[in-house]
Short mmCIF file of C-alpha atoms in Angstrom, two decimals:
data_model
loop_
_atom_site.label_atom_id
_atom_site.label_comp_id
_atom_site.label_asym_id
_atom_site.label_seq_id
_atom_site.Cartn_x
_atom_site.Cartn_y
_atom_site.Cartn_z
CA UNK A 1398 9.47 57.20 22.45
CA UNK A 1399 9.02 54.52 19.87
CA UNK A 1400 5.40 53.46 19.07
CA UNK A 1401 4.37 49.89 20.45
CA UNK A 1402 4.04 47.04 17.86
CA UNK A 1403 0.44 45.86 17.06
CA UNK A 1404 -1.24 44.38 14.40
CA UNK A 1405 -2.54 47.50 13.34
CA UNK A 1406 0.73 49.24 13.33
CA UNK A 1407 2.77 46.78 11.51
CA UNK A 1408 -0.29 46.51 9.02
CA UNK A 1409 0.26 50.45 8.80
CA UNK A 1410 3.58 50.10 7.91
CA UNK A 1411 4.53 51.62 4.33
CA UNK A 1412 7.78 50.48 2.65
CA UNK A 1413 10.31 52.79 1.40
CA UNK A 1414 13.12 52.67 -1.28
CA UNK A 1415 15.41 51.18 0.60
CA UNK A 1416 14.86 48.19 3.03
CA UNK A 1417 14.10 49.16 6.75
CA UNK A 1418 14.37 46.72 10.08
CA UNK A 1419 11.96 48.57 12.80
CA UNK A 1420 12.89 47.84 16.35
CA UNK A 1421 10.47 45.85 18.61
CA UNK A 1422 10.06 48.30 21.26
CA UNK A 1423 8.76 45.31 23.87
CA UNK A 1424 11.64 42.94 22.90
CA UNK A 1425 15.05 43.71 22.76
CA UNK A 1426 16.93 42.24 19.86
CA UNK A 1427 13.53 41.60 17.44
CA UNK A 1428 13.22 43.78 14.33
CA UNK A 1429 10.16 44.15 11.85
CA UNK A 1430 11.97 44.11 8.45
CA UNK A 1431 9.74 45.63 5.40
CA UNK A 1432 11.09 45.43 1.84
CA UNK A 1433 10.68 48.27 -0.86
CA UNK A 1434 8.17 45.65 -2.09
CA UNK A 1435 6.17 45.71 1.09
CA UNK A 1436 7.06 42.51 1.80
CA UNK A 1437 7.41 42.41 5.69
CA UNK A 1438 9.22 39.94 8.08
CA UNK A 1439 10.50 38.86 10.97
CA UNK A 1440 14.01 39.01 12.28
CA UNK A 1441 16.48 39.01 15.53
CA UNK A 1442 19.65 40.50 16.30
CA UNK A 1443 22.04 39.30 18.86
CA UNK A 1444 26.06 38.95 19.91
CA UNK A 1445 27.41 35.67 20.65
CA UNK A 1446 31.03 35.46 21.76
CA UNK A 1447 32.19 38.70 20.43
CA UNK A 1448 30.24 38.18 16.91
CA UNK A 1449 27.27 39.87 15.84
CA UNK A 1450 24.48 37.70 14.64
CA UNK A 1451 21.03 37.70 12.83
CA UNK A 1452 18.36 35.04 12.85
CA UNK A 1453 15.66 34.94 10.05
CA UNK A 1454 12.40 34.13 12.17
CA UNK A 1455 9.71 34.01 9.07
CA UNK A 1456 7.35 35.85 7.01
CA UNK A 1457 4.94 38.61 8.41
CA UNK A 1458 1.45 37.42 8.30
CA UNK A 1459 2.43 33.95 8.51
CA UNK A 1460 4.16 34.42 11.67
CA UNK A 1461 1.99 36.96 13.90
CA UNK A 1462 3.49 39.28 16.47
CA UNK A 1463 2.89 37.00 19.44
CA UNK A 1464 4.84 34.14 17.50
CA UNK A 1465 7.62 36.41 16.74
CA UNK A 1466 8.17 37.39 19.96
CA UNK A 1467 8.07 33.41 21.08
CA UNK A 1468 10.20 32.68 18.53
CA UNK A 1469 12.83 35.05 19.66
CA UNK A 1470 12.71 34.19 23.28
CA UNK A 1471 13.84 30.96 22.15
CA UNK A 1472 16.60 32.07 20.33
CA UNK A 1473 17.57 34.03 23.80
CA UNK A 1474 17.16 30.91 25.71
CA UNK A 1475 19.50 28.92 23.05
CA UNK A 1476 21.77 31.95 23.44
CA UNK A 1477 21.77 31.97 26.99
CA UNK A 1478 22.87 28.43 27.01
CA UNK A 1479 25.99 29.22 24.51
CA UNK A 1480 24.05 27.56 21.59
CA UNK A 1481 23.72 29.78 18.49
CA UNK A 1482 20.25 29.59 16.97
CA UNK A 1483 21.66 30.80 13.58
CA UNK A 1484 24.13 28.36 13.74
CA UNK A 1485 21.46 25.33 13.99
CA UNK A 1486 19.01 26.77 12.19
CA UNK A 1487 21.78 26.11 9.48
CA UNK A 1488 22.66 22.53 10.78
CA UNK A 1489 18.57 21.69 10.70
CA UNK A 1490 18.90 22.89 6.83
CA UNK A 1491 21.90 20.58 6.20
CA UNK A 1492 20.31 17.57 7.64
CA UNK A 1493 17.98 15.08 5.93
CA UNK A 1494 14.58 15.55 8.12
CA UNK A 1495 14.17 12.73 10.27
CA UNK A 1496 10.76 13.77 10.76
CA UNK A 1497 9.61 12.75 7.16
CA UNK A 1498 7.18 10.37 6.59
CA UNK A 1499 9.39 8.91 4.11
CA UNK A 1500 12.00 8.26 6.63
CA UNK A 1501 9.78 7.29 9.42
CA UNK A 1502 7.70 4.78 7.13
CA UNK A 1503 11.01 3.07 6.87
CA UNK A 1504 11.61 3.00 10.33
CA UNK A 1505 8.31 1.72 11.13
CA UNK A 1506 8.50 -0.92 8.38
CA UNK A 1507 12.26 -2.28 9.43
CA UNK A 1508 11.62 -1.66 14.00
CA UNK A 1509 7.58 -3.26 13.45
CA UNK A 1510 6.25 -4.41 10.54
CA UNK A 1511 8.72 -6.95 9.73
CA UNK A 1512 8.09 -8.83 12.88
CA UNK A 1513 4.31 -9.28 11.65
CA UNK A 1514 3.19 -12.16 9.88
CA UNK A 1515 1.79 -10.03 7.15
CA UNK A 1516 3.95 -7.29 7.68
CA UNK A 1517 4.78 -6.60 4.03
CA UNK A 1518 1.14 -6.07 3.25
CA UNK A 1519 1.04 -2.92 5.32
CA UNK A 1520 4.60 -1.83 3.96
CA UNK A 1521 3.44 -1.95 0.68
CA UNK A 1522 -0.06 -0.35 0.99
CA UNK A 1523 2.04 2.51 3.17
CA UNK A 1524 4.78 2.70 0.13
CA UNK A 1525 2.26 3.00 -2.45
CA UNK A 1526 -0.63 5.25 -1.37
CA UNK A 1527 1.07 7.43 1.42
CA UNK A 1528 4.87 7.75 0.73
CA UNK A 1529 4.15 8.67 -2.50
CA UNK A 1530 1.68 11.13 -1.88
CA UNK A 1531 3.18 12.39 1.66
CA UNK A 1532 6.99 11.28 1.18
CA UNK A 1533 8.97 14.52 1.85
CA UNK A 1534 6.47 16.28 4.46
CA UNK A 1535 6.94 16.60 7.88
CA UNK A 1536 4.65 14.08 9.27
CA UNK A 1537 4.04 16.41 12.48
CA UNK A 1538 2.08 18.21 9.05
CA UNK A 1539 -0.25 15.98 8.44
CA UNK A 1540 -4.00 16.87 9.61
CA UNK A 1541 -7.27 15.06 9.41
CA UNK A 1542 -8.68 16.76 6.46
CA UNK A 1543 -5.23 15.77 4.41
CA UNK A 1544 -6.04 11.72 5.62
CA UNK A 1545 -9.73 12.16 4.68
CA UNK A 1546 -8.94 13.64 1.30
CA UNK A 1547 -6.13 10.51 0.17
CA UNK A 1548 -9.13 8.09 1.70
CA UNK A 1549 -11.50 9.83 -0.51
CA UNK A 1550 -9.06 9.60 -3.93
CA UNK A 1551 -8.68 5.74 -3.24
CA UNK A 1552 -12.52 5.57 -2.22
CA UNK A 1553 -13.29 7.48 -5.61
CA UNK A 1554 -11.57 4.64 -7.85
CA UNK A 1555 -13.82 2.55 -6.73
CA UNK A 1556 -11.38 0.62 -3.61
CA UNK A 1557 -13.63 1.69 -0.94
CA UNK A 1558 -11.92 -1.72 0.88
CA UNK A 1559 -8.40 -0.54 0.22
CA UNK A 1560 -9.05 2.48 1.59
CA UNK A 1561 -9.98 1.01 4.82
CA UNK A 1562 -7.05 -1.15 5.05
CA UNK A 1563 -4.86 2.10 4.27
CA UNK A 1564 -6.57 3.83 7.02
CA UNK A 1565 -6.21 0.89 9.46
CA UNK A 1566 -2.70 0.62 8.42
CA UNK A 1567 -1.50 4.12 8.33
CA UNK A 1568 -3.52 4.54 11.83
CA UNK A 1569 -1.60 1.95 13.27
CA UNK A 1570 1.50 3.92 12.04
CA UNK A 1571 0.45 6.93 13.87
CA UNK A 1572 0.04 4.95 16.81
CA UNK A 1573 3.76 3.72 16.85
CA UNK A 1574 5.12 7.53 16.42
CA UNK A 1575 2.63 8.79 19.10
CA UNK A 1576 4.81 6.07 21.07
CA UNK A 1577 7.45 7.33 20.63
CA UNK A 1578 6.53 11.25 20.95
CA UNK A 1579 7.36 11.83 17.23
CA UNK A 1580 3.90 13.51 16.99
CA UNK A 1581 1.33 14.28 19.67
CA UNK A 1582 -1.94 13.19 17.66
CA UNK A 1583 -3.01 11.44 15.32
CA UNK A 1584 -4.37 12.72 12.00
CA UNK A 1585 -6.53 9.45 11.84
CA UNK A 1586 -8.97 10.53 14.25
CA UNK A 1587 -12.18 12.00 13.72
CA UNK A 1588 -12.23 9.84 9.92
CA UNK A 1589 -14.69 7.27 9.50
CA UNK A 1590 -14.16 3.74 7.60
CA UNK A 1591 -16.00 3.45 4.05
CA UNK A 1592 -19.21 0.98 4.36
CA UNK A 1593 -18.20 -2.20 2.19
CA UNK A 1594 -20.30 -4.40 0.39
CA UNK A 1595 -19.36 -8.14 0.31
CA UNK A 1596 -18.17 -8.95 -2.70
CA UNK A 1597 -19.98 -12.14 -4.70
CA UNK A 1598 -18.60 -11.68 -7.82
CA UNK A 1599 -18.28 -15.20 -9.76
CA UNK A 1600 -17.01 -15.01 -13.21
CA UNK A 1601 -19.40 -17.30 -15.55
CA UNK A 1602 -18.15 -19.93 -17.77
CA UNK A 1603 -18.01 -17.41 -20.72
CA UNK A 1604 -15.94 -15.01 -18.86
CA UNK A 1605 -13.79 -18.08 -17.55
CA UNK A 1606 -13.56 -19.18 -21.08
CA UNK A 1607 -12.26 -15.55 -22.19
CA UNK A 1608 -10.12 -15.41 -19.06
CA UNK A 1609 -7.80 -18.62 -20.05
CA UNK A 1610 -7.93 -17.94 -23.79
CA UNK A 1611 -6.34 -14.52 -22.89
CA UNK A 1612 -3.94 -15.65 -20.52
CA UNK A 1613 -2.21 -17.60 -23.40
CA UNK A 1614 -1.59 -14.92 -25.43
CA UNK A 1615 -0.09 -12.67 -22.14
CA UNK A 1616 3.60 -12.51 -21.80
CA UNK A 1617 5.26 -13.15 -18.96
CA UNK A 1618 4.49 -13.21 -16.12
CA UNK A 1619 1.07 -12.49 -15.73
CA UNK A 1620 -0.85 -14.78 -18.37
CA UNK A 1621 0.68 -17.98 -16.64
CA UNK A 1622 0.19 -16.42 -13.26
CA UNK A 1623 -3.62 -15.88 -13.67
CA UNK A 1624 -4.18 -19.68 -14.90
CA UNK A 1625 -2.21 -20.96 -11.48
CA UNK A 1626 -4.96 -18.83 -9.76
CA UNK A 1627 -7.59 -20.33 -11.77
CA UNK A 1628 -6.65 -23.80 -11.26
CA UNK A 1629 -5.18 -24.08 -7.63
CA UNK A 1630 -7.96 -21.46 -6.17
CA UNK A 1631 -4.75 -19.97 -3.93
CA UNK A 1632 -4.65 -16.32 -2.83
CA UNK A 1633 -2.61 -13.95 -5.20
CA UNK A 1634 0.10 -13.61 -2.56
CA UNK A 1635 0.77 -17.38 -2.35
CA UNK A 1636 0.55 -17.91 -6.20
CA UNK A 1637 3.34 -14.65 -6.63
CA UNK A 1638 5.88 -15.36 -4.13
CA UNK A 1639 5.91 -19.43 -4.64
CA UNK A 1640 9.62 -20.88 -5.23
CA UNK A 1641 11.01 -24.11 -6.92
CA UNK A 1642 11.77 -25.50 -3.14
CA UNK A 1643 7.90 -25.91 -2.51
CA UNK A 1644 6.97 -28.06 -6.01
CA UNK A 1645 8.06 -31.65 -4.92
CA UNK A 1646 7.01 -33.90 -8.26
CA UNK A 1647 3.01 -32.68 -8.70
CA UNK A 1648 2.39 -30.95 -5.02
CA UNK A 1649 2.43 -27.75 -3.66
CA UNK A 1650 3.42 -27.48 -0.43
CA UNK A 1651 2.97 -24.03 1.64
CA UNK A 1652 4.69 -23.76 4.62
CA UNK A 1653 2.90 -22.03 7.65
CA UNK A 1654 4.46 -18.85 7.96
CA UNK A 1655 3.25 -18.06 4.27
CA UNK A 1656 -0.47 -19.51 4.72
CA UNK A 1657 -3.13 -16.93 6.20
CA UNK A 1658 -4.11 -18.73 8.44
CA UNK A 1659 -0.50 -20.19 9.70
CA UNK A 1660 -1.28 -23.65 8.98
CA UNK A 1661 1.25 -25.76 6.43
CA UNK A 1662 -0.78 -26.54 3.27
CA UNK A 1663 -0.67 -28.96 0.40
CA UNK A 1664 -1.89 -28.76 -3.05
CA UNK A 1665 -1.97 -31.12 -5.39
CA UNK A 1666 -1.35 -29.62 -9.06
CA UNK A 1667 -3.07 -30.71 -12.16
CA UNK A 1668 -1.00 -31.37 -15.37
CA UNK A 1669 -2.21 -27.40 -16.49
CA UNK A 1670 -1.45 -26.38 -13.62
CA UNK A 1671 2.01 -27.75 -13.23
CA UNK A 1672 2.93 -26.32 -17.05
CA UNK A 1673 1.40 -22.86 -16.04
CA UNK A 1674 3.76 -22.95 -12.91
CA UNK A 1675 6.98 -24.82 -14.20
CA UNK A 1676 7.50 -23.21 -17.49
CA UNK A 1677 10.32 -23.37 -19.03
CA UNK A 1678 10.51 -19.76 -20.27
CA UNK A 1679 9.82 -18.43 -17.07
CA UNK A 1680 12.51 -15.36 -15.74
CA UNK A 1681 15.46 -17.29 -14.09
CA UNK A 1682 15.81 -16.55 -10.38
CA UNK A 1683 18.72 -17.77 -8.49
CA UNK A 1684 15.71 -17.26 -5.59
CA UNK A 1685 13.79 -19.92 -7.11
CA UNK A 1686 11.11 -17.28 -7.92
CA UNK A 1687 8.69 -18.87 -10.15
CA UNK A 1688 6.86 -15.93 -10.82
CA UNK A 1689 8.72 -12.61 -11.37
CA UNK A 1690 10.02 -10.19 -13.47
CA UNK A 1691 13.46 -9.19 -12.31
CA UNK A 1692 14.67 -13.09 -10.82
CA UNK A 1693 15.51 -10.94 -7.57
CA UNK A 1694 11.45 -10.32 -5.80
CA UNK A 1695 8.29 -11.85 -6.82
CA UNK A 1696 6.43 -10.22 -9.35
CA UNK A 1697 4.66 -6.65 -8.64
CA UNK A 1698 2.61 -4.34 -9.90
CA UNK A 1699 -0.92 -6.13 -9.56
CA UNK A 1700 -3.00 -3.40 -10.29
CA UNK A 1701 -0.48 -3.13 -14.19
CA UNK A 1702 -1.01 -6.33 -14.76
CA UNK A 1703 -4.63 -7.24 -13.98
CA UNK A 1704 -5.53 -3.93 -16.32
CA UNK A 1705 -3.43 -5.65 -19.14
CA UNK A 1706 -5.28 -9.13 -18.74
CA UNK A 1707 -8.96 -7.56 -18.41
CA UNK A 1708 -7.92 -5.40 -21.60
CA UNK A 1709 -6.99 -8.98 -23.66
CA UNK A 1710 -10.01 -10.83 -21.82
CA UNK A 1711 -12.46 -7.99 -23.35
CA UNK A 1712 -10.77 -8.20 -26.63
CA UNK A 1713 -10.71 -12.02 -26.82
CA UNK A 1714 -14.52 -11.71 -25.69
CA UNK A 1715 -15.53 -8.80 -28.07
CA UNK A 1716 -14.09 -11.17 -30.88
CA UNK A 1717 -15.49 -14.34 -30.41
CA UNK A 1718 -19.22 -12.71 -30.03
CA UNK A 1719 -18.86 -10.43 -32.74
CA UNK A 1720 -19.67 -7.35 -30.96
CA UNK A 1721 -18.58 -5.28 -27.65
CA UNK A 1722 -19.87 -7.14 -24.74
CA UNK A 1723 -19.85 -5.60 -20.93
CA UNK A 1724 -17.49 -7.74 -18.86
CA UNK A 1725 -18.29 -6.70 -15.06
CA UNK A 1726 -15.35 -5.81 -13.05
CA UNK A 1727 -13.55 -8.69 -11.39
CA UNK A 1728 -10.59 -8.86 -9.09
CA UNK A 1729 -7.63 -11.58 -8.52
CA UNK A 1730 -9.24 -12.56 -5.34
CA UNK A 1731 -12.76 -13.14 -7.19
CA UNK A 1732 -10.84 -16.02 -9.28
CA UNK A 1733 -10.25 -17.79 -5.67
CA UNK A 1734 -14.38 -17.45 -4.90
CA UNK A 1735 -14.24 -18.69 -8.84
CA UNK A 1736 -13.08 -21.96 -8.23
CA UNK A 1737 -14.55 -22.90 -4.89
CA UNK A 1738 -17.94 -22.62 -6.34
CA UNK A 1739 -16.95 -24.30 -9.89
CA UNK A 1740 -15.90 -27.13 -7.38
CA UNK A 1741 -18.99 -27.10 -5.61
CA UNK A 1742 -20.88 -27.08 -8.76
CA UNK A 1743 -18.87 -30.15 -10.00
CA UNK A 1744 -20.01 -31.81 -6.58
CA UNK A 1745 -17.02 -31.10 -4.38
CA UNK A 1746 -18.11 -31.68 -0.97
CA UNK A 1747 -18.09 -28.00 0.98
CA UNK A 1748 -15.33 -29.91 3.24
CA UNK A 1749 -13.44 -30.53 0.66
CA UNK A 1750 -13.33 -27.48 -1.30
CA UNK A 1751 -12.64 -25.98 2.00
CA UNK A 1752 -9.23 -28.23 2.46
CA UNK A 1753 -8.56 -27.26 -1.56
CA UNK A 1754 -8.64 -23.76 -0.56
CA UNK A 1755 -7.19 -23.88 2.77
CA UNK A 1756 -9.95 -22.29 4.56
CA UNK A 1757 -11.26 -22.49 8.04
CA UNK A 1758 -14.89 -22.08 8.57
CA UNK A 1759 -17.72 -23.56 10.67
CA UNK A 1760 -17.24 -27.11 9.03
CA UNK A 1761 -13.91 -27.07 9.71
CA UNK A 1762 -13.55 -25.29 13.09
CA UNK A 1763 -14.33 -26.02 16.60
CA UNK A 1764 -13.82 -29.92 17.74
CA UNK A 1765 -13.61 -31.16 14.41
CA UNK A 1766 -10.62 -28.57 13.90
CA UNK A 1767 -9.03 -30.05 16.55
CA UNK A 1768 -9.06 -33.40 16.67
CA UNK A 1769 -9.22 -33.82 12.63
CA UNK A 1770 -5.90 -34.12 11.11
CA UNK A 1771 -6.37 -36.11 7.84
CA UNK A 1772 -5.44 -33.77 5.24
CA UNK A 1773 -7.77 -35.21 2.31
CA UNK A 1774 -5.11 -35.35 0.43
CA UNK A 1775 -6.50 -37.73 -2.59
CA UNK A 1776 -9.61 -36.14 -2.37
CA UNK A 1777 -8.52 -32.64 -3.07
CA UNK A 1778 -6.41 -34.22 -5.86
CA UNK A 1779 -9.31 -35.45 -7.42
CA UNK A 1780 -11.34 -32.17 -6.58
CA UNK A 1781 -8.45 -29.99 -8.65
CA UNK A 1782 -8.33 -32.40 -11.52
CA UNK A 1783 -11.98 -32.40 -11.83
CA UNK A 1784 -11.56 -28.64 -11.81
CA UNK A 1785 -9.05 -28.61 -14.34
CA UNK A 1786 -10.79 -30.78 -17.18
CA UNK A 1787 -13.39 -28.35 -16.36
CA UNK A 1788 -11.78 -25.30 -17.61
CA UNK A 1789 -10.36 -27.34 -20.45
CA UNK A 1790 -13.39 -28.23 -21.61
CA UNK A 1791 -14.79 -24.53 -21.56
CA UNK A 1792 -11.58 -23.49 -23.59
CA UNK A 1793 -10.78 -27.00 -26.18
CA UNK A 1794 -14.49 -28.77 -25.95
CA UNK A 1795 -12.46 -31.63 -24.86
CA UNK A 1796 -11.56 -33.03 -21.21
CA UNK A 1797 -9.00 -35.21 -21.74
CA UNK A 1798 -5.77 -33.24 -22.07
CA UNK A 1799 -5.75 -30.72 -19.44
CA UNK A 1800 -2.36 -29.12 -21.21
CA UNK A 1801 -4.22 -27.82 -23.93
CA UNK A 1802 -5.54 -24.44 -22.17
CA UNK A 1803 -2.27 -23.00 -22.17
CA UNK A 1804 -2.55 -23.30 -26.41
CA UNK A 1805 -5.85 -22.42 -27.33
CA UNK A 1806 -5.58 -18.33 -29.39
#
């Protein structure tokens, strides 16, 4: 009578010279196959309409006895119900994996996230920190310890914030496939957020100074797109995906669905402002892009082209004092919180700057929200020109001919 499997038998099992399949005595059909190199695995035998067959079920430890035996009832049910396992074990191989995150992050982004407002925010953070890393693995793979670590990575480059909003994002992912029973947990769970600390960073007139000089000596697009930062105080993704259609004469106009907080908003543009954002040797777009690369999709790549800017800024700053001077670390955004306080240092009422900026906060909110609808037009005119002759002056010396920051070297 043929010995029983167990662990310790199949452990016990020596290979030969020639390759050996060992019945399962318990299950008819499964065989124990060990290699002359000792390598051992799992198989079953079967006969489907008059044809013999043989299904590879996986490598021995990796798949234990128990599984085997699972495995291989499976195969009897499939074959019970005229459905060859070897057959679509093939027709899985053949297949692209719908099951990738790749392929579902696609889905996601197409079914949800481009009914969202800010939809393409999430696509992007998804496409660049977790297709990348996770692209061609089975999402039903992915375990907490595999989130925590690509949280930690961003964490560790110093974008604790960005890895919270990759968290929240991919979370909310999860969500939608636990919806739709493409997994039955989510790897999310159990990890905490990163603690953030508020940024305040203001860059000083000096760095300012640097800041412009360098921007005119940046090629396209990301010299000219900095100074339309500087001098309108808007939020990087307004600045990058503006088009001809909104610049009527010398205003701005954002319409609501590409405002954060879904309100239409106006801005008045200086004269440096208008020659940093209707260039003539800008990329032609048949889009009306005003900033981008390729005239098909706004200019990408922030992180590429902020490191190119701070590396002229340093150089423009290590030249004009002489020696190598430490230039904190800023951001895009931090050129937004640069001009609302330059404004409120040139006297800008906080209303005002406020309207410039088009942000709502406890001056602007409740009753007076509601019932205010004057736009202070003029006055945020005269804010932004103030603001502009400002920066010239830190760049020429002069305040009269607001062109002249785009020339100084």
């Amino acid at each position: 009578m043929a010995k029983a499997f167990t662990a310790k038998f199949i452990e016990g099992v020596k290979p030969t010279a020639t390759r050996r399949e060992i019945p399962d005595p318990a299950f008819k059909g499964l065989y124990l196959v060990v290699q002359p190199s000792g390598r051992k695995s799992w198989a079953t035998r079967y006969q489907l309409a008059g044809r013999h067959r043989k299904l590879t079920l996986g490598k021995y430890p990796a798949i234990s006895l128990a599984d085997a035996r699972k495995a291989a009832g499976h195969a009897v049910t499939s074959i019970e119900a005229g459905i060859d396992p070897a057959d679509a074990k093939l027709a899985r191989k053949a297949a692209p994996d719908r099951d990738t995150v790749k392929v579902l992050v696609e889905q996601y982004a197409a079914q949800h996230l481009s009914t969202l407002k800010r939809g393409h925010d999430a696509k992007r953070a998804l496409e660049i920190y977790v297709v990348t890393q996770w692209g061609h693995r089975r999402v039903q793979s992915l375990a907490r310890r595999d989130v925590r670590g690509l949280l930690d990575r961003i964490a560790a480059e110093g974008k604790k914030t960005t890895a919270n909003r990759v968290r929240a994002y991919f979370n909310a992912f999860c969500v939608w496939l636990i919806e739709r029973d493409v997994i039955e947990h989510n790897p999310v769970t159990g990890t905490k957020p990163f603690k953030e600390q508020s940024r305040d960073r203001i860059l000083t007139d000096d760095e300012l100074r640097w800041l412009l000089i360098a921007c005119g000596q940046i090629a396209e697009p990301w010299g000219n797109l900095t100074r339309a930062l500087i001098l309108t105080g808007q939020r990087l993704r307004e600045v990058a995906e503006m088009t001809v259609d909104e610049v009527t004469g010398d205003l701005w106009t954002l319409p609501a669905s590409r405002t954060k907080n879904g309100q239409a908003h106006e801005v008045p543009l200086s004269g440096a402002a208008m020659e940093a954002i209707m260039r003539a040797d800008r990329v032609p777009s048949r889009n009306g892009l005003l900033f981008t690369t390729t005239g098909q999709t706004p200019v990408s790549g922030f992180s590429k082209g902020h490191a190119r800017i701070v590396r002229q800024m340093q150089a423009v700053a290590d030249a004009d004092r002489a020696e190598a001077v430490t230039i904190p670390r800023w951001t895009f955004h931090d050129l937004r919180r640069t001009t609302a306080t330059g404004l409120a240092r040139l006297g800008t009422p906080v209303r005002i700057t406020e309207a410039v900026i088009n942000h709502t906060s406890g001056t602007s909110a409740g009753v007076v929200g509601i019932y205010q609808r004057y736009d202070f037009g003029p006055e945020k005119r005269g804010a932004l020109e103030a603001w502009s002759r400002h920066c010239n002056q830190l760049v020429n010396g002069v305040d009269d001919n607001v062109v002249q920051i785009s020339a100084a070297q």
